[in-house]
Short mmCIF file of C-alpha atoms in Angstrom, two decimals:
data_model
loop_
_atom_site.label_atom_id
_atom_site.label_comp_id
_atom_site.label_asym_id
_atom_site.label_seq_id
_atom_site.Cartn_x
_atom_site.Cartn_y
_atom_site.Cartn_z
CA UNK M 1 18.21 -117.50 -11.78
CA UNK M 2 18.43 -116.80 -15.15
CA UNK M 3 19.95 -119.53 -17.33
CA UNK M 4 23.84 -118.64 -19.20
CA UNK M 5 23.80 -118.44 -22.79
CA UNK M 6 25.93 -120.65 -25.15
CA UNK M 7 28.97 -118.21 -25.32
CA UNK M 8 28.96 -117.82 -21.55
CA UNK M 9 29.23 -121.68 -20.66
CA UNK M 10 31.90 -122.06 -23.33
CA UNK M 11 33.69 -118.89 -21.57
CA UNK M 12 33.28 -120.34 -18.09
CA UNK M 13 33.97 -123.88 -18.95
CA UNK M 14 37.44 -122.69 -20.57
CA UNK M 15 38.71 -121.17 -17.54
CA UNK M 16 37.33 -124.08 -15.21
CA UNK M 17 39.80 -125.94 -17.01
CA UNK M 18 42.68 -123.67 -17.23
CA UNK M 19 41.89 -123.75 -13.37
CA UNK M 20 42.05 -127.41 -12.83
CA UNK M 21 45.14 -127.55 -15.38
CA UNK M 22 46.90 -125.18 -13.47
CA UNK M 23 46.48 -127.19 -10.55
CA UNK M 24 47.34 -130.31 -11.37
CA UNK M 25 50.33 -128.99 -12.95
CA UNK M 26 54.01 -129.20 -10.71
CA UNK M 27 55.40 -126.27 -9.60
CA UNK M 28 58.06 -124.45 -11.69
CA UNK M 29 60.83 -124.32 -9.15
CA UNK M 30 61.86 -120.59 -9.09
CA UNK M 31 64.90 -119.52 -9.79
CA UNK M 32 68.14 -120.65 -8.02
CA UNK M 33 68.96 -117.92 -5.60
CA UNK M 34 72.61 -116.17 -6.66
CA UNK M 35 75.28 -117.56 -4.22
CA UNK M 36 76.35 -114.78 -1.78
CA UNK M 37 79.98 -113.34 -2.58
CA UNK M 38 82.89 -114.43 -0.46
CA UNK M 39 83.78 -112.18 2.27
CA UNK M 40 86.05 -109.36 1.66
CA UNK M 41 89.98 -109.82 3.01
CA UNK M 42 88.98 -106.65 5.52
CA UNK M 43 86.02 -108.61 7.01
CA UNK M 44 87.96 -111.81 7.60
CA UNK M 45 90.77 -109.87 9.19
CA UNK M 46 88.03 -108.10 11.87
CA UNK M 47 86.70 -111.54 12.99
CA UNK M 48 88.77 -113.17 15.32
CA UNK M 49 89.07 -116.95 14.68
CA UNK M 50 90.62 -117.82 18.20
CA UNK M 51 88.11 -118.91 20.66
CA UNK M 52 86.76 -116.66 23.13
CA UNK M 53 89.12 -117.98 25.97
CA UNK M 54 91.98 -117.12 24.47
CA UNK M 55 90.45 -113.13 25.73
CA UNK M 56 90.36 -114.38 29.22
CA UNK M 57 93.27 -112.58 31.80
CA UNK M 58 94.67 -115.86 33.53
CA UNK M 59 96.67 -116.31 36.47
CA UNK M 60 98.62 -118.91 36.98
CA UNK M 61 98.70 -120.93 40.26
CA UNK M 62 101.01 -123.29 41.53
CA UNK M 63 99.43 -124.44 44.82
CA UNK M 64 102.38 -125.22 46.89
CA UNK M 65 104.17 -121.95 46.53
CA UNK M 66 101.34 -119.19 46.54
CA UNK M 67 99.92 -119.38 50.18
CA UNK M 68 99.36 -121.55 53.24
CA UNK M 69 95.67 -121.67 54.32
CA UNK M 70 95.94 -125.13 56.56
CA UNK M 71 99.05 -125.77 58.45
CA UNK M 72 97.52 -129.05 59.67
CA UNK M 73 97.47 -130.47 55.67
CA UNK M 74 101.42 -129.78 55.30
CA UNK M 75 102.58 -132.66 55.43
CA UNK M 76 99.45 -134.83 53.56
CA UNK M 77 98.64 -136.95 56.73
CA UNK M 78 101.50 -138.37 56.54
CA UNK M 79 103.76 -139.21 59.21
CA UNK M 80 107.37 -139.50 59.50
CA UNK M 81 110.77 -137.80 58.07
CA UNK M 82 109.98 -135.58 54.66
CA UNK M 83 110.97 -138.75 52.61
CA UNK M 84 107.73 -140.09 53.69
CA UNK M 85 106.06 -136.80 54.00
CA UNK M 86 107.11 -134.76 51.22
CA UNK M 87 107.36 -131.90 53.46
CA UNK M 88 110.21 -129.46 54.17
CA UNK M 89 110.12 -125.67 53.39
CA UNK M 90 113.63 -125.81 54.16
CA UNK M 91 114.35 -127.00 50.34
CA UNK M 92 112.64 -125.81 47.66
CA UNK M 93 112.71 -129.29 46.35
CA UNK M 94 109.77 -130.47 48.64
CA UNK M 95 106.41 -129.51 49.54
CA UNK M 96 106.37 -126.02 51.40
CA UNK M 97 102.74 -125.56 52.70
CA UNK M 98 100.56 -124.19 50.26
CA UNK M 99 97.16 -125.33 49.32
CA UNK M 100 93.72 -124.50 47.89
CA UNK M 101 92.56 -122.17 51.14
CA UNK M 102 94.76 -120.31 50.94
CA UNK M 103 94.10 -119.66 47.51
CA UNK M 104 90.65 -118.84 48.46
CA UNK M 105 92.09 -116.20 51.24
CA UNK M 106 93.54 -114.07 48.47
CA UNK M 107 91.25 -114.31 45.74
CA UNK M 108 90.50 -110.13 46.34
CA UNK M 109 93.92 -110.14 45.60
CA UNK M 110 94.19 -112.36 42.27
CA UNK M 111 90.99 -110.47 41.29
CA UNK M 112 92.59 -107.41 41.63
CA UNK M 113 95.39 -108.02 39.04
CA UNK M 114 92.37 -108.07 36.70
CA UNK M 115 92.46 -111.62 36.19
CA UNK M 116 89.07 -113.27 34.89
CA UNK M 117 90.20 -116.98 34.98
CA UNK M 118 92.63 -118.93 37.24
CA UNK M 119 94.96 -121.45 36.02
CA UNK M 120 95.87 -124.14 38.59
CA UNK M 121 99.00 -126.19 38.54
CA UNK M 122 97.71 -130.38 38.87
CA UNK M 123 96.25 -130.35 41.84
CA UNK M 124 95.51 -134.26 41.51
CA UNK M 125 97.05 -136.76 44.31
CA UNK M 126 100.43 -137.27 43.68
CA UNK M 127 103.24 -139.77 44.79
CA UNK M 128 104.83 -137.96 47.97
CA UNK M 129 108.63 -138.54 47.27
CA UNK M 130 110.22 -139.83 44.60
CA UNK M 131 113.76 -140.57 44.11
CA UNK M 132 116.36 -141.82 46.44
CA UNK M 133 119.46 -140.34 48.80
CA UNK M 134 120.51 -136.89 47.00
CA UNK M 135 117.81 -137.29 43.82
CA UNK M 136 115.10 -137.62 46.14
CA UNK M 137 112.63 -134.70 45.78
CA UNK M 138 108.61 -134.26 46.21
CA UNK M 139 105.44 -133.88 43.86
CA UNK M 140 105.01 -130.97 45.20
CA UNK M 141 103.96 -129.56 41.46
CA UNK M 142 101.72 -131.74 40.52
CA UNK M 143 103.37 -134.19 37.98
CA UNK M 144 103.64 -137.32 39.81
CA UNK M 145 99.99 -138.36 39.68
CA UNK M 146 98.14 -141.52 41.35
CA UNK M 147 94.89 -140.94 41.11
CA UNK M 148 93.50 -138.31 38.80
CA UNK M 149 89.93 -138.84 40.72
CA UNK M 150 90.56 -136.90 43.69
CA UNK M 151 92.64 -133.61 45.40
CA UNK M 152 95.60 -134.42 46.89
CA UNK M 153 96.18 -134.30 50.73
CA UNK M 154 99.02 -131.99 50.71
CA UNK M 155 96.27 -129.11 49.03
CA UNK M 156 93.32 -130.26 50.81
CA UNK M 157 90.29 -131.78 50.27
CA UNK M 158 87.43 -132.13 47.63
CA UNK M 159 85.63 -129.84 49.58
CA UNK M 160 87.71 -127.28 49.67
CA UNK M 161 88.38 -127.70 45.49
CA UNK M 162 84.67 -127.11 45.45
CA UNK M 163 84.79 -124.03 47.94
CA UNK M 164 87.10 -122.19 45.99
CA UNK M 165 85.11 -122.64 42.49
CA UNK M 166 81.89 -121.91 44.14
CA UNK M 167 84.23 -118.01 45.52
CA UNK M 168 85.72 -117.29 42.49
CA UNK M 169 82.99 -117.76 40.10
CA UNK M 170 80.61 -115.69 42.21
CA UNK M 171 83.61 -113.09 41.68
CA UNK M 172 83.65 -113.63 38.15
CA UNK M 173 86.22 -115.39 37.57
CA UNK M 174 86.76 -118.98 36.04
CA UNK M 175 88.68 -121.74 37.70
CA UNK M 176 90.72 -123.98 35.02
CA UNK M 177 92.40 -127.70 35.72
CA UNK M 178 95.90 -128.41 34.57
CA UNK M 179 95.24 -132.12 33.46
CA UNK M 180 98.11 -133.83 32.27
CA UNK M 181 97.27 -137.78 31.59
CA UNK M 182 100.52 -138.21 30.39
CA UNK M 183 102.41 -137.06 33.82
CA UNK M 184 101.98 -139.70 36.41
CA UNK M 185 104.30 -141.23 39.03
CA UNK M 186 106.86 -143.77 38.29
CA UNK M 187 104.51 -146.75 38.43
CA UNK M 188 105.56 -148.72 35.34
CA UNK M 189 108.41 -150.43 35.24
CA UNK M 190 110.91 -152.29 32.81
CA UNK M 191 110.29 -155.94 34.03
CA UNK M 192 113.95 -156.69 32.79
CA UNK M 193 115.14 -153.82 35.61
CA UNK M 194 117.36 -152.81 32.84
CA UNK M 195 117.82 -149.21 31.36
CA UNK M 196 120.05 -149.41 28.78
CA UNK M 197 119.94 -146.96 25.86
CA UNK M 198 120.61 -147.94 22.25
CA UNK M 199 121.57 -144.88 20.15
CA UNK M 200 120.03 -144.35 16.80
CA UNK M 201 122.38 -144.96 14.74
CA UNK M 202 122.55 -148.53 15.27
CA UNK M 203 119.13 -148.59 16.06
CA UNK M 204 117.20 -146.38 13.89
CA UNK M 205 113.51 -145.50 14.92
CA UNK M 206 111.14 -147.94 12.26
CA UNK M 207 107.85 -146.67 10.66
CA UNK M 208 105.19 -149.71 9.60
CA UNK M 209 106.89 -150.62 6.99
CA UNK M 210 110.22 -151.37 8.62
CA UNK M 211 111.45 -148.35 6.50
CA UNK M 212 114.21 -145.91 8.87
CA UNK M 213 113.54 -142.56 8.91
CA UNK M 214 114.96 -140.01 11.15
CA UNK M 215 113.12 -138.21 13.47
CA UNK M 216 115.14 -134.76 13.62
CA UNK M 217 113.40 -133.94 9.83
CA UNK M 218 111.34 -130.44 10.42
CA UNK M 219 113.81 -129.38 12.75
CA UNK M 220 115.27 -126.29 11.51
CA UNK M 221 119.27 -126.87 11.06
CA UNK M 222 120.11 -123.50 13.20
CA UNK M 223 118.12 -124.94 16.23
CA UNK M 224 119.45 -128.63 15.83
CA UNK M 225 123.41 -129.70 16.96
CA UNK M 226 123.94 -133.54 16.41
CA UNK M 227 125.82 -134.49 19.70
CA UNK M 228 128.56 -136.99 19.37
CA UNK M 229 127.83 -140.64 20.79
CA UNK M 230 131.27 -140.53 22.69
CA UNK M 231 131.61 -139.00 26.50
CA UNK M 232 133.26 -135.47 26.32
CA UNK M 233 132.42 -132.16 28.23
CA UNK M 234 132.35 -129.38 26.16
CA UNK M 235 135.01 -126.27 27.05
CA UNK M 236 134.15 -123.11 26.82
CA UNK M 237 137.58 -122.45 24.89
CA UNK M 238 135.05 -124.57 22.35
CA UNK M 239 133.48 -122.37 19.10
CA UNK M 240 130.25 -121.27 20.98
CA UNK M 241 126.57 -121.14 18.81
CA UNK M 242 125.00 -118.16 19.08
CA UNK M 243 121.34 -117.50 18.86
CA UNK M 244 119.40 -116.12 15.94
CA UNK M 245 120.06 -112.57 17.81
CA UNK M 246 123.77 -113.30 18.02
CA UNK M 247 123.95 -112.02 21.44
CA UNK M 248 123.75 -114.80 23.68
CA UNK M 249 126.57 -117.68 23.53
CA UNK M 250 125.38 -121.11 24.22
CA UNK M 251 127.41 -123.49 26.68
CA UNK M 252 126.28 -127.18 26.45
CA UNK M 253 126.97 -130.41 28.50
CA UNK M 254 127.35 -133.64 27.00
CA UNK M 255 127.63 -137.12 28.74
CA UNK M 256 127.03 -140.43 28.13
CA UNK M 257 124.43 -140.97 29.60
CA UNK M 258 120.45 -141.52 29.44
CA UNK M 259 118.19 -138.17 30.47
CA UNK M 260 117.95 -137.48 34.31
CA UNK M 261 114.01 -138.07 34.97
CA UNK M 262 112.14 -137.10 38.09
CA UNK M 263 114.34 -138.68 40.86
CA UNK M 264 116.65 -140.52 38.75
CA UNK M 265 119.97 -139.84 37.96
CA UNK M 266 121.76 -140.41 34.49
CA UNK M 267 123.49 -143.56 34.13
CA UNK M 268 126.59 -144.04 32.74
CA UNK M 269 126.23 -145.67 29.58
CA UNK M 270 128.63 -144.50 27.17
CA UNK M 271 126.90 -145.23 24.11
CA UNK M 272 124.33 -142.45 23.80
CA UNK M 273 124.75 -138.44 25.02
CA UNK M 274 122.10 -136.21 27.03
CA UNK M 275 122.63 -132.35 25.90
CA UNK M 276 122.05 -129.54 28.01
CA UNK M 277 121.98 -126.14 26.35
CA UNK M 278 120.89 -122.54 27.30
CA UNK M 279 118.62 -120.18 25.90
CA UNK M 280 119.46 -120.44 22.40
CA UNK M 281 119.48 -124.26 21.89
CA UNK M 282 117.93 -127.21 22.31
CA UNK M 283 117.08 -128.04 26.22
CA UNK M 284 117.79 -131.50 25.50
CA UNK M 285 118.67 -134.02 23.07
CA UNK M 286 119.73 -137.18 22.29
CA UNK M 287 122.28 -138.71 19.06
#
């Protein structure tokens, strides 16, 4: 090996160290990358932002009234007149048959509308009957709900819920729940068994703070008629709203009385007024 000379060492020794330098030195973070430009109007306009569902053809299903699969779950297994039952497709009113088989009997035909996800109406167990003498009606849609854990009688059984997901997803369609936690049977009560209504005006609605405020504020003045707090009957010799169109004259009626509810009359309390309007109003409101 033959031996470096003094120039050579120096040489080599200088770039050992600019090697171990260089190493011990931090890294000189590169460069912040240039933020990417926003997208362009056109490009946000071609991407949907609803979600994917919202492409899905549904058809809607209310049990009762498409098709009877089971004649022997008509009437629930109950027993008795249709008060008790719920049953009689003599009035449209009360239950008239259908149920979840026969739902799965004609899903050829719901797939052949082109529908790729069924909507059904509650489905949930339901208080039969509700209502008394001539307000008396059923549950047959699915709005008087007792347990939201299991089908009701009237549509079958768990089983068959499960039967007709398990047939329409293997023909490609989805199976949706209506689930409406805020429809249930009347099971809560007023312990004072009084129903009284106090109008707003002498009882204003109170945020935290105890401050009034009125709660008719975002309702656009054209869609919003403040109904007097007296009894009266509107005539139809009355000045009739029209609708935004101008084409189709609304007829209301006014009484003094708190809003009709499933199986319940209105009562006659003349200090508050339940409207009734067509097309171009309000469906109902209070003063």
């Amino acid at each position: 090996m033959t031996p470096l000379s003094r120039g050579r060492r120096r040489t080599v020794a200088a770039g050992l160290a600019v090697a171990v330098c260089a190493a011990l030195a931090p890294a000189v973070p590169a460069a912040a990358a240039k933020p990417p430009s926003p997208p362009s109007d056109a490009r946000l306009a071609a991407e949907p932002t609803r979600h994917d569902l919202t492409r899905e053809q549904f058809y809607f299903v209310l049990p009762d009234r498409f098709a009877n699969g089971d004649r022997r779950n008509d009437r629930g297994g109950l027993t008795g007149s249709r008060l008790r039952t719920g049953y009689d497709p003599t009035d449209k009113g009360f239950y008239q048959g259908g149920d979840l088989k026969g739902i799965t009997k004609r899903l050829d035909y719901i797939k052949g509308l082109g529908t790729t996800a069924i909507w059904l109406a509650p489905i949930f167990k339901n208080r039969p009957v509700q209502g008394t003498g001539k307000d008396a009606s059923a549950g047959y849609h699915g709005y008087w709900i007792t347990d939201f854990t299991q089908v009701d009688p009237h549509f079958g059984t768990d089983r068959d819920l499960e039967t007709l997901i398990d047939k329409a997803h293997a023909k490609g369609m989805k199976v949706f729940f209506d689930v409406i936690t805020n429809h249930t049977a009347d099971t809560v009560d007023y312990a004072e068994k009084t129903y009284g209504y106090r109008p707003k005006g002498a009882y204003p609605y109170l945020a935290r703070d105890g401050r009034p405020f009125d709660d008719r504020k975002g309702i656009p003045a054209a869609r919003w008629t403040p109904t007097p707090s007296r009894t009266r009957r509107s005539s139809a010799r009355e000045p009739s709203a029209r609708s935004p169109r101008g084409s189709t004259t609304r007829r209301c009626t006014t009484t003094g009385a708190t809003p009709p509810g499933p199986g319940r009359a209105p009562s006659t309390a003349t200090s508050s007024a339940w409207t009734t309007c067509g097309p171009s109003g309000p469906r109902s409101s209070r003063a």
